[in-house]
Coordinates of C-alpha atoms in Angstrom, one line a residue:
M273 CA -45.3 34.8 69.1
T274 CA -46.2 38.3 70.4
P275 CA -48.2 40.2 67.7
V276 CA -46.0 42.9 66.1
V277 CA -49.0 45.1 65.3
L278 CA -51.8 45.7 67.7
P279 CA -55.4 46.0 66.4
A280 CA -55.8 49.5 67.8
Q281 CA -52.6 50.9 66.2
T282 CA -52.6 53.6 63.6
V283 CA -49.8 53.3 61.1
G284 CA -48.8 56.1 58.8
L285 CA -46.4 57.2 56.1
L286 CA -42.7 57.1 56.6
V287 CA -41.1 60.0 54.8
G288 CA -37.6 60.8 55.9
T289 CA -37.6 60.3 59.6
D290 CA -41.3 61.4 60.0
R291 CA -44.2 59.0 60.7
I292 CA -47.1 60.9 59.2
T293 CA -50.6 59.9 60.4
A294 CA -52.4 63.1 59.5
T295 CA -52.8 63.1 55.7
S296 CA -55.0 64.6 53.0
A297 CA -56.5 61.2 52.0
D298 CA -58.9 58.9 53.8
R299 CA -57.8 56.3 56.3
H300 CA -58.1 52.6 55.7
A301 CA -59.1 49.9 58.1
H302 CA -56.7 47.1 57.6
I303 CA -58.3 43.6 58.1
Y304 CA -56.5 40.4 58.9
P305 CA -58.0 38.1 56.2
A306 CA -57.8 35.0 58.4
T307 CA -60.2 36.3 61.0
G308 CA -62.0 39.3 59.4
A309 CA -60.8 41.4 62.4
P310 CA -58.9 44.7 62.2
N311 CA -55.1 44.8 62.4
A312 CA -54.6 48.5 62.2
T313 CA -55.8 51.8 60.9
V314 CA -53.7 53.0 58.0
A315 CA -53.2 56.6 57.0
L316 CA -53.0 57.0 53.2
A317 CA -51.0 59.3 51.0
G318 CA -52.7 61.8 48.8
A319 CA -51.1 64.2 46.3
P320 CA -49.6 66.6 48.9
E321 CA -47.9 63.7 50.7
I322 CA -46.5 62.3 47.5
D323 CA -45.1 65.6 46.5
H324 CA -43.5 66.0 49.9
A325 CA -42.0 62.5 49.7
V326 CA -40.5 63.1 46.2
G327 CA -38.9 66.3 47.4
V328 CA -37.4 64.6 50.4
A329 CA -36.2 61.7 48.2
K330 CA -34.4 64.2 45.8
D331 CA -32.4 65.6 48.7
A332 CA -31.5 62.2 50.0
Q333 CA -30.4 60.9 46.6
R334 CA -27.8 63.6 46.4
Q335 CA -26.5 62.6 49.9
W336 CA -26.5 59.0 48.8
M337 CA -24.3 59.7 45.8
A338 CA -22.0 61.8 47.9
L339 CA -21.2 58.8 50.1
G340 CA -19.1 57.3 47.2
V341 CA -19.1 53.7 46.2
D342 CA -17.5 52.3 49.4
G343 CA -20.1 54.1 51.6
R344 CA -23.1 53.0 49.5
R345 CA -21.8 49.4 49.3
D346 CA -21.2 49.2 53.0
A347 CA -24.6 50.8 53.8
L348 CA -26.4 48.1 51.7
I349 CA -24.5 45.4 53.5
D350 CA -25.4 46.9 56.9
L351 CA -29.1 47.0 55.8
A352 CA -28.9 43.3 54.8
D353 CA -27.6 42.5 58.3
V354 CA -30.4 44.5 60.0
V355 CA -33.0 42.8 57.8
H356 CA -31.5 39.4 58.7
A357 CA -31.8 40.2 62.4
H358 CA -35.5 41.0 61.9
L359 CA -36.6 38.2 59.5
D360 CA -39.2 36.9 62.0
D361 CA -40.7 40.4 62.4
L362 CA -41.0 40.9 58.7
A363 CA -42.4 37.4 58.1
E364 CA -45.1 37.9 60.7
L365 CA -46.1 41.3 59.3
N366 CA -46.1 39.8 55.8
T367 CA -48.6 37.2 57.1
R368 CA -50.7 39.9 58.9
D369 CA -50.7 41.9 55.7
Y370 CA -52.5 39.4 53.5
G371 CA -52.8 36.1 55.1
V372 CA -49.9 34.2 53.5
P373 CA -48.9 31.3 55.7
I374 CA -45.9 32.2 57.9
S375 CA -44.5 28.8 56.9
F376 CA -43.9 30.5 53.6
A377 CA -41.2 32.8 54.9
G378 CA -39.4 33.2 51.6
N379 CA -40.4 36.7 51.0
A380 CA -38.4 38.2 53.9
I381 CA -35.4 36.0 53.1
L382 CA -35.5 37.1 49.5
L383 CA -35.2 40.7 50.7
E384 CA -32.0 40.0 52.5
Q385 CA -30.6 38.0 49.5
F386 CA -31.3 40.8 47.0
L387 CA -29.7 43.4 49.3
R388 CA -26.5 41.4 49.6
H389 CA -26.3 40.6 46.0
F390 CA -26.8 44.1 44.7
A391 CA -24.5 45.6 47.3
G392 CA -21.8 43.8 45.3
Y393 CA -22.6 45.8 42.2
V394 CA -22.1 49.2 43.7
D395 CA -18.3 49.3 43.3
K396 CA -18.2 47.2 40.1
P397 CA -17.8 48.6 36.6
H398 CA -21.1 50.2 35.4
G399 CA -19.8 51.5 32.1
S400 CA -17.6 50.8 29.2
S401 CA -15.3 52.3 26.6
T402 CA -15.4 51.5 22.9
P403 CA -13.4 52.5 19.8
V404 CA -15.1 55.1 17.6
S405 CA -15.3 54.5 13.8
G406 CA -12.8 56.7 11.9
S407 CA -11.4 58.4 15.1
S408 CA -9.0 57.9 18.0
D409 CA -11.3 59.8 20.3
V410 CA -12.1 58.4 23.8
N411 CA -15.7 57.1 23.7
L412 CA -17.2 56.4 27.1
I413 CA -20.6 54.8 27.8
E414 CA -21.6 55.4 31.4
R415 CA -24.6 54.4 33.4
E416 CA -26.2 56.9 35.8
P417 CA -29.1 56.8 38.3
Y418 CA -32.5 58.2 37.3
G419 CA -32.8 60.1 40.6
V420 CA -36.0 59.2 42.3
I421 CA -37.8 55.9 41.4
G422 CA -41.5 55.6 42.0
V423 CA -42.5 52.0 43.0
V424 CA -46.1 50.8 43.0
A425 CA -46.3 47.5 44.8
P426 CA -49.2 45.0 44.9
W427 CA -50.8 43.8 48.1
N428 CA -49.6 40.2 47.5
G429 CA -45.9 41.0 47.5
S430 CA -44.6 44.1 49.0
L431 CA -41.5 42.4 50.4
V432 CA -40.7 40.7 47.1
V433 CA -41.1 44.0 45.3
A434 CA -38.9 45.7 47.9
A435 CA -36.3 43.1 47.2
S436 CA -36.4 43.2 43.5
C437 CA -36.7 47.0 43.2
V438 CA -35.3 48.7 46.3
A439 CA -32.0 46.7 46.3
P440 CA -31.0 47.3 42.7
A441 CA -32.3 50.9 42.6
L442 CA -30.2 51.8 45.6
A443 CA -27.2 50.0 44.2
A444 CA -27.7 52.1 41.0
G445 CA -27.6 55.3 43.0
N446 CA -31.3 56.2 43.2
A447 CA -33.8 57.1 46.0
L448 CA -37.2 55.7 46.2
V449 CA -40.8 56.6 46.9
F450 CA -42.4 53.2 47.6
K451 CA -46.2 52.9 47.6
P452 CA -47.5 49.7 49.1
S453 CA -51.2 48.9 48.7
E454 CA -53.5 50.0 51.4
L455 CA -54.5 46.4 51.7
A456 CA -51.0 45.3 52.8
P457 CA -48.7 48.1 54.1
L458 CA -47.4 46.6 57.3
A459 CA -44.3 44.7 56.2
A460 CA -43.2 47.5 53.8
L461 CA -43.5 50.1 56.6
R462 CA -41.3 48.0 58.9
F463 CA -38.7 47.6 56.2
G464 CA -38.6 51.4 55.9
E465 CA -38.0 51.6 59.6
L466 CA -35.2 49.1 59.3
C467 CA -33.6 51.2 56.6
L468 CA -33.3 54.0 59.1
E469 CA -32.0 51.7 61.8
A470 CA -29.3 50.5 59.5
G471 CA -28.1 54.0 58.8
I472 CA -29.5 54.5 55.3
P473 CA -29.8 58.3 54.7
P474 CA -33.3 59.4 55.8
G475 CA -35.5 60.0 52.9
L476 CA -33.7 57.6 50.6
V477 CA -36.4 55.0 51.0
N478 CA -39.8 56.5 51.7
I479 CA -42.9 54.3 52.3
V480 CA -46.2 55.9 51.4
P481 CA -49.2 53.5 51.6
G482 CA -51.9 54.7 49.3
A483 CA -55.0 53.8 47.3
A484 CA -55.6 54.6 43.7
D485 CA -55.4 58.4 44.1
G486 CA -52.0 58.1 45.8
G487 CA -50.7 55.9 43.0
D488 CA -52.0 58.3 40.4
A489 CA -50.2 61.2 42.1
L490 CA -47.0 59.2 42.2
V491 CA -46.9 58.1 38.6
R492 CA -47.9 61.6 37.4
H493 CA -45.3 63.4 39.5
P494 CA -42.7 65.3 37.3
G495 CA -40.0 64.6 39.9
I496 CA -40.1 60.9 39.3
G497 CA -37.3 59.6 37.0
K498 CA -38.8 56.1 36.4
I499 CA -41.7 54.1 37.6
H500 CA -41.8 50.4 38.5
F501 CA -45.3 49.0 38.6
T502 CA -46.3 45.5 39.7
G503 CA -50.0 44.5 39.4
G504 CA -52.7 43.7 36.9
D505 CA -52.7 44.5 33.2
Q506 CA -55.8 46.6 33.4
T507 CA -54.3 48.9 36.1
A508 CA -51.0 48.9 34.1
R509 CA -52.8 50.6 31.2
T510 CA -54.0 53.3 33.5
V511 CA -50.4 53.7 34.9
L512 CA -48.9 53.9 31.4
K513 CA -51.4 56.6 30.3
A514 CA -50.8 58.7 33.5
A515 CA -47.0 58.4 33.1
A516 CA -47.2 59.5 29.5
D517 CA -48.0 63.0 30.6
N518 CA -44.4 63.5 31.7
L519 CA -43.0 60.8 29.3
T520 CA -41.8 59.0 32.4
P521 CA -40.5 55.5 31.6
V522 CA -42.3 52.6 33.2
V523 CA -41.3 49.0 34.0
T524 CA -44.2 46.6 34.4
E525 CA -44.4 43.2 36.0
L526 CA -47.9 42.0 35.4
G527 CA -50.2 39.0 35.7
G528 CA -50.0 35.5 34.3
K529 CA -51.9 32.5 33.3
S530 CA -49.0 30.2 33.5
A531 CA -49.0 26.6 32.1
S532 CA -47.4 23.7 33.9
I533 CA -46.7 20.9 31.4
V534 CA -46.6 17.4 32.8
F535 CA -45.1 15.0 30.2
A536 CA -45.6 11.3 30.2
D537 CA -42.0 10.6 31.4
A538 CA -42.3 12.9 34.4
D539 CA -42.0 11.7 38.0
L540 CA -45.7 12.0 38.7
D541 CA -45.4 12.1 42.5
T542 CA -43.0 15.0 42.4
A543 CA -44.9 16.8 39.6
A544 CA -48.1 16.5 41.6
A545 CA -46.5 17.9 44.7
L546 CA -44.8 20.8 43.0
S547 CA -47.9 21.6 40.9
A548 CA -50.1 21.6 44.0
H549 CA -47.8 24.1 45.7
Q550 CA -47.2 26.3 42.6
G551 CA -50.9 26.2 41.8
P552 CA -53.7 26.6 44.3
L553 CA -51.7 26.3 47.6
M554 CA -48.9 28.9 47.4
Q555 CA -50.4 32.2 48.6
S556 CA -53.8 30.6 47.9
G557 CA -53.2 31.1 44.2
Q558 CA -52.8 34.9 44.7
S559 CA -49.6 35.1 42.8
C560 CA -48.6 36.2 39.3
A561 CA -46.4 33.1 39.3
C562 CA -49.4 30.8 39.9
A563 CA -49.4 27.7 37.6
S564 CA -53.2 27.9 37.1
R565 CA -53.2 25.8 33.9
I566 CA -51.8 22.3 34.3
L567 CA -51.4 20.5 31.0
V568 CA -51.1 16.7 31.4
H569 CA -50.2 14.2 28.7
D570 CA -53.3 12.1 28.0
S571 CA -51.6 8.8 28.8
V572 CA -50.9 9.9 32.4
Y573 CA -53.8 12.3 33.0
D574 CA -55.8 10.0 35.3
A575 CA -52.7 8.9 37.3
F576 CA -51.5 12.5 37.7
A577 CA -55.0 13.8 38.7
E578 CA -55.2 11.3 41.5
R579 CA -51.9 12.3 42.9
F580 CA -52.6 16.0 42.4
L581 CA -55.9 15.9 44.3
A582 CA -54.2 13.9 47.1
A583 CA -51.4 16.5 47.4
I584 CA -54.0 19.2 47.7
G585 CA -56.0 17.2 50.2
A586 CA -52.9 16.9 52.4
S587 CA -52.6 20.7 52.8
R588 CA -53.4 22.1 56.3
V589 CA -55.9 24.9 56.4
G590 CA -56.0 27.3 59.3
D591 CA -54.6 30.5 60.9
P592 CA -51.6 31.4 58.7
L593 CA -49.7 32.6 61.8
D594 CA -49.6 28.9 62.8
P595 CA -46.3 27.5 61.3
T596 CA -47.9 24.2 60.5
V597 CA -50.6 25.7 58.3
T598 CA -49.8 25.6 54.5
F599 CA -53.0 27.1 53.1
G600 CA -54.5 30.4 54.1
P601 CA -57.3 32.8 53.1
V602 CA -57.7 35.1 50.2
I603 CA -57.3 38.8 50.7
S604 CA -61.0 39.9 51.2
A605 CA -64.6 38.9 51.1
A606 CA -65.0 40.6 47.7
S607 CA -62.1 38.5 46.3
A608 CA -63.7 35.3 47.7
D609 CA -67.0 36.2 45.9
R610 CA -65.2 37.1 42.7
I611 CA -63.2 33.8 42.7
L612 CA -66.2 31.6 43.4
A613 CA -68.2 33.5 40.7
A614 CA -65.6 32.5 38.2
V615 CA -65.8 28.9 39.2
D616 CA -69.6 28.9 39.0
Q617 CA -69.4 30.4 35.6
A618 CA -67.0 27.7 34.4
V619 CA -69.3 25.0 35.7
D620 CA -72.4 26.6 34.2
E621 CA -70.7 26.9 30.9
R622 CA -69.5 23.3 31.0
A623 CA -65.9 24.6 30.6
G624 CA -64.7 21.7 32.8
E625 CA -65.7 19.2 35.5
L626 CA -65.4 20.3 39.1
L627 CA -63.2 17.8 40.8
T628 CA -62.8 19.4 44.2
G629 CA -63.5 22.7 46.0
G630 CA -65.6 25.5 44.7
R631 CA -66.9 26.6 48.1
R632 CA -66.1 29.1 50.7
L633 CA -65.1 27.7 54.1
T634 CA -67.6 29.1 56.6
E635 CA -67.5 26.7 59.5
G636 CA -65.7 26.7 62.9
A637 CA -62.7 28.9 63.5
L638 CA -62.5 29.8 59.8
A639 CA -66.0 31.2 59.5
Q640 CA -65.1 34.9 59.8
G641 CA -62.0 34.6 57.5
Y642 CA -61.9 34.7 53.8
Y643 CA -61.2 31.1 53.0
V644 CA -61.9 29.6 49.6
E645 CA -61.3 25.8 49.2
P646 CA -58.5 24.8 46.8
T647 CA -60.5 24.2 43.6
V648 CA -59.6 22.0 40.7
L649 CA -61.5 21.6 37.4
G650 CA -60.7 18.7 35.0
D651 CA -60.8 18.4 31.3
V652 CA -61.0 22.2 30.9
D653 CA -61.4 23.9 27.6
N654 CA -58.4 26.2 27.1
R655 CA -60.5 28.8 25.3
S656 CA -62.8 29.2 28.3
A657 CA -62.9 32.4 30.4
L658 CA -61.4 30.3 33.3
T659 CA -58.2 29.7 31.4
Q660 CA -57.9 33.0 29.6
T661 CA -58.5 35.3 32.5
E662 CA -56.4 35.6 35.6
T663 CA -58.5 34.3 38.5
F664 CA -56.0 35.2 41.2
G665 CA -57.2 32.6 43.6
P666 CA -56.8 28.9 44.5
V667 CA -58.4 27.7 41.3
V668 CA -56.5 25.6 38.7
S669 CA -57.5 23.8 35.5
L670 CA -56.4 20.4 34.3
I671 CA -56.0 20.2 30.5
R672 CA -55.1 17.2 28.4
F673 CA -52.6 17.3 25.5
N674 CA -51.5 14.7 23.0
D675 CA -47.9 15.5 22.1
D676 CA -45.1 18.1 22.5
A677 CA -46.4 20.3 19.8
D678 CA -49.9 20.2 21.2
A679 CA -48.6 21.1 24.7
V680 CA -46.7 24.1 23.3
R681 CA -49.7 25.3 21.3
I682 CA -52.0 25.2 24.4
A683 CA -49.4 26.7 26.7
N684 CA -48.8 29.7 24.4
D685 CA -52.5 30.2 23.7
T686 CA -53.0 33.0 26.2
P687 CA -52.4 36.7 26.3
Y688 CA -50.0 36.3 29.2
G689 CA -46.4 35.1 29.2
L690 CA -44.8 35.4 32.7
N691 CA -43.9 31.8 33.6
G692 CA -43.8 28.4 32.1
F693 CA -43.3 25.1 34.0
M694 CA -42.3 21.7 32.8
H695 CA -42.0 18.3 34.3
T696 CA -39.9 15.8 32.3
R697 CA -36.9 13.6 32.7
D698 CA -35.9 14.1 29.0
L699 CA -33.1 16.7 28.8
A700 CA -33.5 17.2 25.1
R701 CA -37.2 17.8 25.4
A702 CA -36.6 20.2 28.3
H703 CA -34.3 22.4 26.2
T704 CA -36.4 22.2 23.0
V705 CA -39.8 23.0 24.6
A706 CA -38.4 25.7 26.9
R707 CA -37.3 27.7 23.9
Q708 CA -40.7 27.4 22.3
L709 CA -42.6 28.7 25.3
E710 CA -43.6 32.3 25.1
S711 CA -42.7 33.2 28.7
G712 CA -40.1 35.3 30.4
S713 CA -39.1 32.4 32.7
V714 CA -39.2 28.6 32.4
W715 CA -38.9 26.4 35.4
I716 CA -38.2 22.7 34.8
N717 CA -38.9 20.1 37.6
Q718 CA -39.1 22.9 40.2
L719 CA -41.1 25.8 41.6
S720 CA -40.8 29.4 40.6
R721 CA -37.6 30.3 42.5
I722 CA -36.9 34.0 42.0
S723 CA -33.3 34.8 42.8
P724 CA -31.2 38.0 42.7
Q725 CA -28.9 36.4 40.1
G726 CA -31.7 35.7 37.5
P727 CA -33.7 38.2 35.5
Y728 CA -37.4 37.9 36.0
G729 CA -40.2 39.4 33.9
G730 CA -42.8 38.7 31.3
Y731 CA -43.7 38.4 27.6
K732 CA -46.9 39.8 26.0
H733 CA -49.4 41.1 28.6
S734 CA -47.2 40.0 31.5
G735 CA -45.1 43.1 31.3
A736 CA -42.0 44.7 30.0
G737 CA -38.6 45.0 31.8
R738 CA -36.8 42.7 34.3
T739 CA -35.9 42.5 37.9
G740 CA -32.9 40.6 39.1
G741 CA -29.5 40.0 37.5
L742 CA -27.5 42.5 35.6
E743 CA -30.7 43.2 33.6
G744 CA -32.5 44.2 36.8
L745 CA -29.8 46.6 37.8
Q746 CA -29.8 48.3 34.4
E747 CA -33.5 49.0 34.6
F748 CA -32.6 51.6 37.2
Q749 CA -29.8 53.2 35.2
Q750 CA -29.9 55.5 32.3
V751 CA -27.1 55.5 29.7
K752 CA -24.9 58.5 28.9
N753 CA -22.3 58.6 26.0
I754 CA -19.3 60.9 26.6
R755 CA -16.9 61.5 23.7
I756 CA -13.5 63.2 24.2
G757 CA -11.8 64.5 21.1
L758 CA -8.0 63.9 21.0
G759 CA -7.2 66.3 18.2

């Protein structure tokens, strides 16, 4: 495959039809995590560029609404067609962004799926009419766009956030200023170009890579109608405080410390394979959906652990551009050091027994990349820092439980509540326990499979608001009540 982005290339902001490489902020040297070598130099947005992008977006939003429902619906379908034709490009850039194996191409496909799904909402009823107590007046409840949506995307999922935010926001009638992380801007910028190629009005989707100062300017801008932030809970606190200056509403999709519960009646081979992928292997554990706490019934703990370690051992480590590779690097050397420090602390504090991993891979072709071995600790104390703090790396904990109530208690004993996972063949148990888990989504005998039809979001410190489904569309609409007196 011919590289889409050459190491010497400078990439910039996409505002309207302009590619802006001369900005008020510093430039960022983007590094391919698999090799430690540069991919590109990235121009970053500062406050002046954010202000310009918001102004351009406001004008484009008015043009977008003037198209009417048929025009907006057809434009989103056309965009989905163009994305489909460039899935390989987007998948490669997604890999170059942060080292996710190209064999995991679901992020680009998800973008197409969300666009097609929400295109269908454009010309469907968005409001309602209700009787009014004591009156025969006409009472209308309508849903209208906010205007300009500010999106702050994390480095580990710009295409997923583009899918879950851009598609419904456009369907609801908004424009967007989309800020990908400076660590992973390449796929998002290509998506912005595809929007123009598909005939989306210039300025409707603006891509403005930026660091913290760019993000701060975006969330503080008075022209932003609503903010969607995906990232860590500590940064979310900063975003919420900044947005409070203008009372701008904020949707947050934050981190997780998800539990995967393996009951005694589970198919252990399937449970081990799914847990290995959902835990340390998928995106090298760099996912808010990572099942980093694996709760196993005491009677099958040893049998499961054997299968789980074998599933991890069968993964293929290497250059994530190789379609046979299933495990790639972490985002940076600093992340590798932070992850390994968390493992060392857990071992030093006797929080659990190190069963495998716990080292950085520094030999052969991987030496210059940021590879951390898939790491598993057994018999972990659920009150330890390892299980209460999001590690955001290929590190998982095995924890024993005695009965269903014990499993629920341990699973809920965390500040987070994004996902819950269960492995059982007992349908009654699946229903009962799922309702007791304090998480926005529960996945039974399967992986976390985000879809445009299903609302996704968290409880507790994992965020507020939803993407996907009707709930996801309504996050980008504000409600107006119109009452018409009839005498």
